[in-house]
PDB file of C-alpha atoms in Angstrom:
ATOM      1  CA  MET A  29       0.000   0.000   0.000  1.00 40.00           C
ATOM      2  CA  SER A  30       1.383   3.411  -0.923  1.00 40.00           C
ATOM      3  CA  SER A  31       1.817   6.176   1.626  1.00 40.00           C
ATOM      4  CA  ALA A  32      -0.353   8.436  -0.561  1.00 41.00           C
ATOM      5  CA  PHE A  33      -3.263   6.048  -0.150  1.00 38.00           C
ATOM      6  CA  VAL A  34      -2.824   5.983   3.629  1.00 38.00           C
ATOM      7  CA  ARG A  35      -2.551   9.747   3.717  1.00 43.00           C
ATOM      8  CA  GLU A  36      -5.787  10.192   1.760  1.00 45.00           C
ATOM      9  CA  ASN A  37      -7.611   8.013   4.264  1.00 43.00           C
ATOM     10  CA  ASP A  38      -6.078   9.863   7.208  1.00 47.00           C
ATOM     11  CA  ASP A  39      -6.864  13.275   5.721  1.00 46.00           C
ATOM     12  CA  ASN A  40     -10.417  12.298   4.911  1.00 50.00           C
ATOM     13  CA  GLY A  41     -10.871  11.088   8.503  1.00 53.00           C
ATOM     14  CA  MET A  42      -9.889  14.512   9.832  1.00 90.00           C
ATOM     15  CA  LEU A  43     -11.651  16.383   7.048  1.00 93.00           C
ATOM     16  CA  ASN A  44     -15.048  15.741   8.611  1.00 89.00           C
ATOM     17  CA  GLN A  45     -13.929  17.813  11.630  1.00 92.00           C
ATOM     18  CA  VAL A  46     -13.198  20.934   9.545  1.00 96.00           C
ATOM     19  CA  THR A  47     -15.662  23.823   9.746  1.00 96.00           C
ATOM     20  CA  PRO A  48     -18.035  23.452   6.755  1.00 97.00           C
ATOM     21  CA  THR A  49     -16.975  26.718   5.094  1.00 97.00           C
ATOM     22  CA  ILE A  50     -14.662  27.515   2.183  1.00 97.00           C
ATOM     23  CA  ASN A  51     -12.296  29.301   4.568  1.00 97.00           C
ATOM     24  CA  GLY A  52     -12.215  26.253   6.839  1.00 97.00           C
ATOM     25  CA  LEU A  53     -11.479  23.949   3.921  1.00 97.00           C
ATOM     26  CA  THR A  54      -8.763  26.119   2.376  1.00 97.00           C
ATOM     27  CA  HIS A  55      -7.075  26.577   5.767  1.00 96.00           C
ATOM     28  CA  TYR A  56      -7.112  22.812   6.373  1.00 96.00           C
ATOM     29  CA  LEU A  57      -5.811  22.042   2.873  1.00 96.00           C
ATOM     30  CA  LYS A  58      -3.019  24.603   3.228  1.00 95.00           C
ATOM     31  CA  GLN A  59      -1.886  22.857   6.416  1.00 94.00           C
ATOM     32  CA  GLN A  60      -2.054  19.447   4.723  1.00 93.00           C
ATOM     33  CA  ASN A  61       0.003  20.687   1.758  1.00 93.00           C
ATOM     34  CA  ASN A  62       2.974  22.075   3.710  1.00 93.00           C
ATOM     35  CA  GLY A  63       1.779  25.682   3.585  1.00 95.00           C
ATOM     36  CA  LYS A  64       1.017  25.724  -0.142  1.00 96.00           C
ATOM     37  CA  GLN A  65      -2.023  27.900  -0.833  1.00 96.00           C
ATOM     38  CA  ILE A  66      -4.964  25.860  -2.177  1.00 96.00           C
ATOM     39  CA  PHE A  67      -7.855  27.640  -3.882  1.00 97.00           C
ATOM     40  CA  VAL A  68     -11.261  26.904  -5.394  1.00 98.00           C
ATOM     41  CA  LYS A  69     -11.043  26.371  -9.159  1.00 98.00           C
ATOM     42  CA  LYS A  70     -14.795  25.976  -9.725  1.00 98.00           C
ATOM     43  CA  ILE A  71     -18.041  25.082  -7.991  1.00 97.00           C
ATOM     44  CA  VAL A  72     -20.606  22.827  -9.665  1.00 97.00           C
ATOM     45  CA  LYS A  73     -23.956  21.552  -8.362  1.00 96.00           C
ATOM     46  CA  ASP A  74     -24.387  17.803  -8.757  1.00 90.00           C
ATOM     47  CA  LYS A  75     -27.643  16.030  -9.617  1.00 92.00           C
ATOM     48  CA  ASN A  76     -28.514  15.856  -5.886  1.00 87.00           C
ATOM     49  CA  GLY A  77     -28.089  19.602  -5.429  1.00 89.00           C
ATOM     50  CA  LEU A  78     -24.795  19.327  -3.529  1.00 89.00           C
ATOM     51  CA  GLU A  79     -22.149  21.873  -4.446  1.00 96.00           C
ATOM     52  CA  GLN A  80     -18.932  20.204  -5.576  1.00 97.00           C
ATOM     53  CA  TYR A  81     -15.825  22.273  -4.899  1.00 98.00           C
ATOM     54  CA  PHE A  82     -13.040  21.580  -7.397  1.00 98.00           C
ATOM     55  CA  MET A  83      -9.847  22.616  -5.645  1.00 98.00           C
ATOM     56  CA  SER A  84      -6.379  23.401  -6.970  1.00 97.00           C
ATOM     57  CA  ASP A  85      -5.011  20.313  -5.181  1.00 95.00           C
ATOM     58  CA  GLY A  86      -6.783  18.218  -7.819  1.00 95.00           C
ATOM     59  CA  PHE A  87      -9.520  16.883  -5.544  1.00 97.00           C
ATOM     60  CA  VAL A  88     -13.243  17.569  -5.312  1.00 97.00           C
ATOM     61  CA  TYR A  89     -14.944  18.237  -1.976  1.00 97.00           C
ATOM     62  CA  VAL A  90     -18.595  18.473  -0.906  1.00 96.00           C
ATOM     63  CA  ILE A  91     -20.433  19.421   2.255  1.00 95.00           C
ATOM     64  CA  THR A  92     -22.601  16.436   3.119  1.00 91.00           C
ATOM     65  CA  SER A  93     -26.157  16.491   4.441  1.00 90.00           C
ATOM     66  CA  SER A  94     -24.670  15.984   7.922  1.00 93.00           C
ATOM     67  CA  ASN A  95     -22.807  19.317   7.450  1.00 95.00           C
ATOM     68  CA  ASN A  96     -19.319  17.783   7.118  1.00 95.00           C
ATOM     69  CA  TRP A  97     -16.692  18.054   4.399  1.00 96.00           C
ATOM     70  CA  GLU A  98     -16.087  14.954   2.324  1.00 95.00           C
ATOM     71  CA  MET A  99     -13.556  14.282  -0.434  1.00 95.00           C
ATOM     72  CA  ILE A 100     -14.929  12.681  -3.586  1.00 92.00           C
ATOM     73  CA  LEU A 101     -12.545   9.984  -4.772  1.00 85.00           C
TER      74      LEU A 101
END
């Protein structure tokens, strides 16, 4: 198993504790990426009405119905 895979699981486990705001997400992602600024590239609503946040780290995040951040893999 690669360390990247383990890291994704660890990050996603902590991600649900981040304040469900863009500022909360970008602050968390900056910490996870060794201080590199991460920004929103675009926001798209999915078929369920959830806003998908496409970030400059290459991942997509959503705020779930339980008001937590989740990474879409």
